Amino acid sequence: MNSIPVIVLAGFLGSGKTTVLNHLLGNRGGTRIGVVVNDFGSIEVDAMSVAGQVGDSMVSLGGGCLCCAVDGSELDAYLEKLSDPVHRIDVIVIEASGLAEPQEMVRMLVANENPAVRYGGMVQIVDAAEFDATREKHPETDRHLAVADLVVLNKTDRIDAAERTRIEDALAALCAPGIPVVGADHGRIDPELLFDRRPWTETRGQLSFEDLLAQEHDHDHEGEHAGHAHAAYESTEFVSDQALSPRRFIDFLDRRPAGLYRIKGSVHFGVPGHEERYEVHAVGRFLRFAPHPWGRGEPRLTQLVLIGSGTDGPALLRELEACREPEPWHAPPESMWGVLRYVHRPAAPEPDPDPDLEADPDPEDF
C-alpha cells in the first residue's frame, strides 16, 4: 500500500496560507485532497461546493476532497480517518494555524506510526510586503524558517525588484542551506510543486456534479495560468534503463540547486538485496524514499521528473547520466546506506503478551 504524503502549510496570520490552500484546492485537477484546518471558514465553500456534512467535524468538499476542523490533540485521529482507503485520498494538506508549532507538527508527523501516511514536507508562507514587521512582531519566525523545506514568498506583486532581492538574501541566511524560495502573488503556486495532480481521466467512477464544476473552473482559467505561476517553472525528465549508483545519486541530491523545487519518480538501484523500485519524493530540501516491489513484467527503469525555476535542464541531465551504474550487482550492500537513511520505517508495535505464559500470582491466592 502506498502511503499518503502529508504536507504542512505554515506561516503567520496574513501571510497567505489560506489563499495558497484554496488555490491548491481550486487547481488540483483530479487529485483528491484531505485538508486539516482549525476552522471550516478558511475554505472557499463557494469555489469548492461543500457536498455534505460527514460528521465528527468532517465535511465533504467538491470532487471527493475531505476537510477536517481539528485541534492539535485530534490530529492523529483525523489523519487516520482521512487515510482510510474508503476515501481514496491522494494527499493531505495541513494548514498549521493554531494547531501546533511547525517544529512540533513535523516531529509528530515523522514519529507517526500510521503506515498509511508519511510526512511530505513543510512549506513556510512569507508575506513579502510585511516581512520585517512580521519578524519584529513574531521573533519565532526565524526558528520556523530554519525548519522549512520550501519557502513561498507571497505577495511579490506588492514589492519592487530591489526589495525582493533584499528579502530573498535575508531568507537565504535564515533558512537551511539550499532551501528553495518560490515567489508568488495571490498564493498562486503550481500544485505540482507539492503533489502529483491526477488528470481528470484518472478519477475513479463517474464524475460528480462537483467534479464537473471544478473541471469547468480549471478549463476557464487555463489561459490565465499561462501568464502566471505555471509559466515560471520548468520541468526536466530523465529516464534510464541502466541502474543508478546509490552513492552518486545521493551526492547529486545533496548538491541539487536551490531553484530545483521538486523531484518525483522512481529509481532502480539494483544493488543485491535492494532490487526493489525506490519511489523518490522531494519537496525543497525534504527527501524521502519508499521501496515498492516491481509489477509483473514491469521494466526496470529509473524515471524522474525535476521541477524548478531558473534551473539548467541539460546540466541536470548530465549529472544524472553520470549516476548510471552498468554493473550494480557488484555494489556492496553498504552503498545503499545513504538511501536507506531517507526510508521511513514506522516503529514496530509492542508485541502482544504470550497467552501461554502464566500471569504473576495474585497475593490473595496464598
GROMACS .gro file of C-alpha atoms in nm, residues 49-307:
model
  259
   49SER     CA    1  -1.910   2.346  -0.308
   50VAL     CA    2  -1.949   2.169   0.025
   51ALA     CA    3  -2.112   1.841  -0.075
   52GLY     CA    4  -2.244   1.748   0.268
   53GLN     CA    5  -2.165   1.700   0.634
   54VAL     CA    6  -1.987   1.372   0.702
   55GLY     CA    7  -1.989   1.410   1.079
   56ASP     CA    8  -1.731   1.430   1.358
   57SER     CA    9  -1.605   1.769   1.240
   58MET     CA   10  -1.551   1.645   0.885
   59VAL     CA   11  -1.713   1.775   0.568
   60SER     CA   12  -1.701   1.651   0.211
   61LEU     CA   13  -1.579   1.903  -0.045
   62GLY     CA   14  -1.640   1.901  -0.417
   63GLY     CA   15  -1.453   1.642  -0.622
   64GLY     CA   16  -1.417   1.392  -0.341
   65CYS     CA   17  -1.193   1.608  -0.121
   66LEU     CA   18  -1.250   1.599   0.256
   67CYS     CA   19  -1.190   1.865   0.519
   68CYS     CA   20  -1.144   1.825   0.895
   69ALA     CA   21  -1.160   2.101   1.156
   70VAL     CA   22  -0.947   1.983   1.448
   71ASP     CA   23  -0.730   2.092   1.737
   72GLY     CA   24  -0.380   1.959   1.799
   73SER     CA   25  -0.491   1.670   2.020
   74GLU     CA   26  -0.717   1.536   1.744
   75LEU     CA   27  -0.462   1.542   1.464
   76ASP     CA   28  -0.359   1.175   1.475
   77ALA     CA   29  -0.720   1.062   1.486
   78TYR     CA   30  -0.814   1.264   1.179
   79LEU     CA   31  -0.508   1.156   0.985
   80GLU     CA   32  -0.624   0.801   1.050
   81LYS     CA   33  -0.974   0.887   0.926
   82LEU     CA   34  -0.852   1.066   0.615
   83SER     CA   35  -0.616   0.781   0.527
   84ASP     CA   36  -0.896   0.524   0.536
   85PRO     CA   37  -0.890   0.360   0.188
   86VAL     CA   38  -1.264   0.422   0.151
   87HIS     CA   39  -1.192   0.796   0.093
   88ARG     CA   40  -0.923   0.730  -0.174
   89ILE     CA   41  -0.733   1.045  -0.068
   90ASP     CA   42  -0.415   1.117  -0.267
   91VAL     CA   43  -0.254   1.384  -0.047
   92ILE     CA   44  -0.324   1.551   0.288
   93VAL     CA   45  -0.258   1.922   0.344
   94ILE     CA   46  -0.248   2.066   0.696
   95GLU     CA   47  -0.295   2.439   0.748
   96ALA     CA   48  -0.088   2.480   1.062
   97SER     CA   49  -0.258   2.791   1.207
   98GLY     CA   50  -0.308   2.739   1.578
   99LEU     CA   51  -0.270   2.361   1.561
  100ALA     CA   52   0.088   2.345   1.683
  101GLU     CA   53   0.432   2.495   1.643
  102PRO     CA   54   0.558   2.387   1.298
  103GLN     CA   55   0.855   2.208   1.457
  104GLU     CA   56   0.625   2.010   1.685
  105MET     CA   57   0.394   1.923   1.398
  106VAL     CA   58   0.688   1.798   1.191
  107ARG     CA   59   0.804   1.583   1.485
  108MET     CA   60   0.452   1.444   1.526
  109LEU     CA   61   0.430   1.351   1.160
  110VAL     CA   62   0.778   1.200   1.139
  111ALA     CA   63   0.708   0.992   1.451
  112ASN     CA   64   0.356   0.895   1.341
  113GLU     CA   65   0.324   0.517   1.345
  114ASN     CA   66   0.033   0.504   1.098
  115PRO     CA   67   0.185   0.329   0.791
  116ALA     CA   68  -0.087   0.480   0.569
  117VAL     CA   69   0.057   0.834   0.599
  118ARG     CA   70   0.403   0.984   0.571
  119TYR     CA   71   0.545   1.331   0.626
  120GLY     CA   72   0.572   1.511   0.292
  121GLY     CA   73   0.748   1.836   0.382
  122MET     CA   74   0.685   2.172   0.550
  123VAL     CA   75   0.611   2.481   0.340
  124GLN     CA   76   0.652   2.821   0.509
  125ILE     CA   77   0.444   3.106   0.362
  126VAL     CA   78   0.605   3.450   0.398
  127ASP     CA   79   0.435   3.786   0.338
  128ALA     CA   80   0.681   3.980   0.125
  129ALA     CA   81   0.513   4.315   0.195
  130GLU     CA   82   0.525   4.265   0.574
  131PHE     CA   83   0.846   4.066   0.608
  132ASP     CA   84   1.029   4.297   0.850
  133ALA     CA   85   0.715   4.375   1.052
  134THR     CA   86   0.636   4.005   1.088
  135ARG     CA   87   0.985   3.922   1.215
  136GLU     CA   88   0.961   4.206   1.467
  137LYS     CA   89   0.615   4.102   1.588
  138HIS     CA   90   0.691   3.727   1.578
  139PRO     CA   91   1.058   3.661   1.664
  140GLU     CA   92   0.987   3.288   1.626
  141THR     CA   93   0.968   3.349   1.250
  142ASP     CA   94   1.340   3.282   1.221
  143ARG     CA   95   1.300   2.949   1.402
  144HIS     CA   96   1.016   2.845   1.173
  145LEU     CA   97   1.215   2.933   0.862
  146ALA     CA   98   1.506   2.724   0.989
  147VAL     CA   99   1.296   2.402   0.967
  148ALA     CA  100   1.115   2.479   0.639
  149ASP     CA  101   1.168   2.252   0.340
  150LEU     CA  102   1.036   2.511   0.095
  151VAL     CA  103   0.952   2.882   0.133
  152VAL     CA  104   0.678   3.059  -0.062
  153LEU     CA  105   0.747   3.433  -0.077
  154ASN     CA  106   0.390   3.551  -0.128
  155LYS     CA  107   0.259   3.894  -0.236
  156THR     CA  108   0.564   3.965  -0.452
  157ASP     CA  109   0.339   4.190  -0.661
  158ARG     CA  110   0.343   4.439  -0.372
  159ILE     CA  111   0.722   4.495  -0.363
  160ASP     CA  112   0.979   4.611  -0.617
  161ALA     CA  113   1.272   4.407  -0.751
  162ALA     CA  114   1.530   4.556  -0.513
  163GLU     CA  115   1.315   4.481  -0.208
  164ARG     CA  116   1.254   4.128  -0.329
  165THR     CA  117   1.627   4.070  -0.369
  166ARG     CA  118   1.689   4.202  -0.016
  167ILE     CA  119   1.426   3.971   0.132
  168GLU     CA  120   1.548   3.668  -0.064
  169ASP     CA  121   1.902   3.735   0.064
  170ALA     CA  122   1.768   3.752   0.421
  171LEU     CA  123   1.576   3.428   0.373
  172ALA     CA  124   1.888   3.257   0.239
  173ALA     CA  125   2.065   3.347   0.564
  174LEU     CA  126   1.774   3.236   0.786
  175CYS     CA  127   1.690   2.906   0.614
  176ALA     CA  128   1.899   2.591   0.599
  177PRO     CA  129   2.148   2.586   0.309
  178GLY     CA  130   1.986   2.530  -0.028
  179ILE     CA  131   1.623   2.579   0.079
  180PRO     CA  132   1.428   2.692  -0.230
  181VAL     CA  133   1.232   3.018  -0.221
  182VAL     CA  134   0.935   3.031  -0.459
  183GLY     CA  135   0.791   3.370  -0.549
  184ALA     CA  136   0.412   3.404  -0.575
  185ASP     CA  137   0.136   3.661  -0.589
  186HIS     CA  138  -0.214   3.593  -0.455
  187GLY     CA  139  -0.092   3.249  -0.338
  188ARG     CA  140  -0.066   3.114  -0.691
  189ILE     CA  141   0.185   2.832  -0.693
  190ASP     CA  142   0.176   2.527  -0.914
  191PRO     CA  143   0.027   2.234  -0.717
  192GLU     CA  144   0.283   2.010  -0.890
  193LEU     CA  145   0.549   2.168  -0.668
  194LEU     CA  146   0.389   1.989  -0.372
  195PHE     CA  147   0.200   1.688  -0.504
  196ASP     CA  148   0.103   1.499  -0.820
  197ARG     CA  149  -0.205   1.633  -0.994
  198ARG     CA  150  -0.411   1.349  -1.134
  199PRO     CA  151  -0.570   1.421  -1.471
  200TRP     CA  152  -0.948   1.404  -1.467
  201THR     CA  153  -0.937   1.082  -1.670
  202GLU     CA  154  -0.769   0.905  -1.376
  203THR     CA  155  -1.052   0.969  -1.132
  204ARG     CA  156  -1.240   0.656  -1.042
  205GLY     CA  157  -1.603   0.616  -1.140
  206GLN     CA  158  -1.841   0.874  -1.281
  207LEU     CA  159  -1.765   1.241  -1.224
  208SER     CA  160  -1.987   1.402  -0.963
  209PHE     CA  161  -2.161   1.735  -1.017
  210GLU     CA  162  -1.892   1.899  -0.803
  211ASP     CA  163  -1.620   1.734  -1.018
  212LEU     CA  164  -1.773   1.880  -1.333
  213LEU     CA  165  -1.793   2.228  -1.178
  214ALA     CA  166  -1.429   2.212  -1.072
  215GLN     CA  167  -1.324   2.077  -1.413
  216GLU     CA  168  -1.502   2.367  -1.583
  217HIS     CA  169  -1.327   2.605  -1.340
  218ASP     CA  170  -0.988   2.458  -1.441
  219HIS     CA  171  -1.061   2.496  -1.813
  220ASP     CA  172  -1.183   2.852  -1.771
  221HIS     CA  173  -0.854   2.951  -1.607
  222GLU     CA  174  -0.606   2.771  -1.831
  223GLY     CA  175  -0.525   3.089  -2.023
  224GLU     CA  176  -0.485   3.285  -1.701
  225HIS     CA  177  -0.240   3.027  -1.561
  226ALA     CA  178  -0.023   3.051  -1.870
  227GLY     CA  179   0.063   3.406  -1.769
  228HIS     CA  180   0.106   3.339  -1.400
  229ALA     CA  181   0.252   3.071  -1.175
  230HIS     CA  182   0.274   2.773  -1.408
  231ALA     CA  183   0.472   2.961  -1.670
  232ALA     CA  184   0.750   3.029  -1.420
  233TYR     CA  185   0.856   2.666  -1.378
  234GLU     CA  186   1.049   2.428  -1.598
  235SER     CA  187   1.021   2.050  -1.599
  236THR     CA  188   1.310   1.816  -1.681
  237GLU     CA  189   1.253   1.443  -1.736
  238PHE     CA  190   1.514   1.170  -1.700
  239VAL     CA  191   1.473   0.803  -1.795
  240SER     CA  192   1.739   0.534  -1.770
  241ASP     CA  193   1.720   0.162  -1.839
  242GLN     CA  194   2.052   0.132  -1.657
  243ALA     CA  195   2.063   0.122  -1.277
  244LEU     CA  196   2.186   0.426  -1.085
  245SER     CA  197   2.468   0.427  -0.833
  246PRO     CA  198   2.309   0.498  -0.493
  247ARG     CA  199   2.615   0.688  -0.373
  248ARG     CA  200   2.640   0.910  -0.680
  249PHE     CA  201   2.264   0.971  -0.682
  250ILE     CA  202   2.263   1.076  -0.315
  251ASP     CA  203   2.557   1.305  -0.390
  252PHE     CA  204   2.353   1.459  -0.674
  253LEU     CA  205   2.058   1.513  -0.439
  254ASP     CA  206   2.283   1.670  -0.174
  255ARG     CA  207   2.412   1.918  -0.431
  256ARG     CA  208   2.081   1.995  -0.605
  257PRO     CA  209   2.038   2.368  -0.675
  258ALA     CA  210   1.802   2.586  -0.471
  259GLY     CA  211   1.593   2.650  -0.783
  260LEU     CA  212   1.501   2.281  -0.803
  261TYR     CA  213   1.173   2.276  -0.612
  262ARG     CA  214   1.054   1.919  -0.654
  263ILE     CA  215   1.176   1.576  -0.764
  264LYS     CA  216   0.939   1.283  -0.814
  265GLY     CA  217   0.953   0.941  -0.974
  266SER     CA  218   1.124   0.611  -0.904
  267VAL     CA  219   1.480   0.482  -0.910
  268HIS     CA  220   1.627   0.143  -0.992
  269PHE     CA  221   1.948   0.079  -0.797
  270GLY     CA  222   1.976  -0.298  -0.849
  271VAL     CA  223   2.211  -0.344  -0.553
  272PRO     CA  224   2.197  -0.705  -0.422
  273GLY     CA  225   1.932  -0.722  -0.150
  274HIS     CA  226   1.780  -0.391  -0.268
  275GLU     CA  227   1.642  -0.474  -0.612
  276GLU     CA  228   1.304  -0.302  -0.542
  277ARG     CA  229   1.177   0.010  -0.715
  278TYR     CA  230   1.256   0.310  -0.491
  279GLU     CA  231   0.993   0.583  -0.518
  280VAL     CA  232   1.152   0.923  -0.455
  281HIS     CA  233   0.969   1.232  -0.328
  282ALA     CA  234   1.148   1.562  -0.268
  283VAL     CA  235   0.985   1.895  -0.182
  284GLY     CA  236   1.252   2.160  -0.142
  285ARG     CA  237   1.518   2.004   0.076
  286PHE     CA  238   1.284   1.738   0.215
  287LEU     CA  239   1.365   1.394   0.079
  288ARG     CA  240   1.201   1.056   0.119
  289PHE     CA  241   1.245   0.717  -0.050
  290ALA     CA  242   0.986   0.439  -0.039
  291PRO     CA  243   1.070   0.088  -0.168
  292HIS     CA  244   0.800  -0.097  -0.364
  293PRO     CA  245   0.805  -0.430  -0.548
  294TRP     CA  246   0.816  -0.421  -0.925
  295GLY     CA  247   0.498  -0.519  -1.104
  296ARG     CA  248   0.495  -0.840  -1.303
  297GLY     CA  249   0.667  -0.770  -1.633
  298GLU     CA  250   0.741  -0.409  -1.533
  299PRO     CA  251   1.067  -0.289  -1.693
  300ARG     CA  252   1.347  -0.198  -1.451
  301LEU     CA  253   1.373   0.173  -1.524
  302THR     CA  254   1.462   0.493  -1.344
  303GLN     CA  255   1.205   0.761  -1.428
  304LEU     CA  256   1.236   1.107  -1.273
  305VAL     CA  257   1.068   1.445  -1.317
  306LEU     CA  258   1.251   1.751  -1.185
  307ILE     CA  259   1.052   2.075  -1.145
   0.00000   0.00000   0.00000
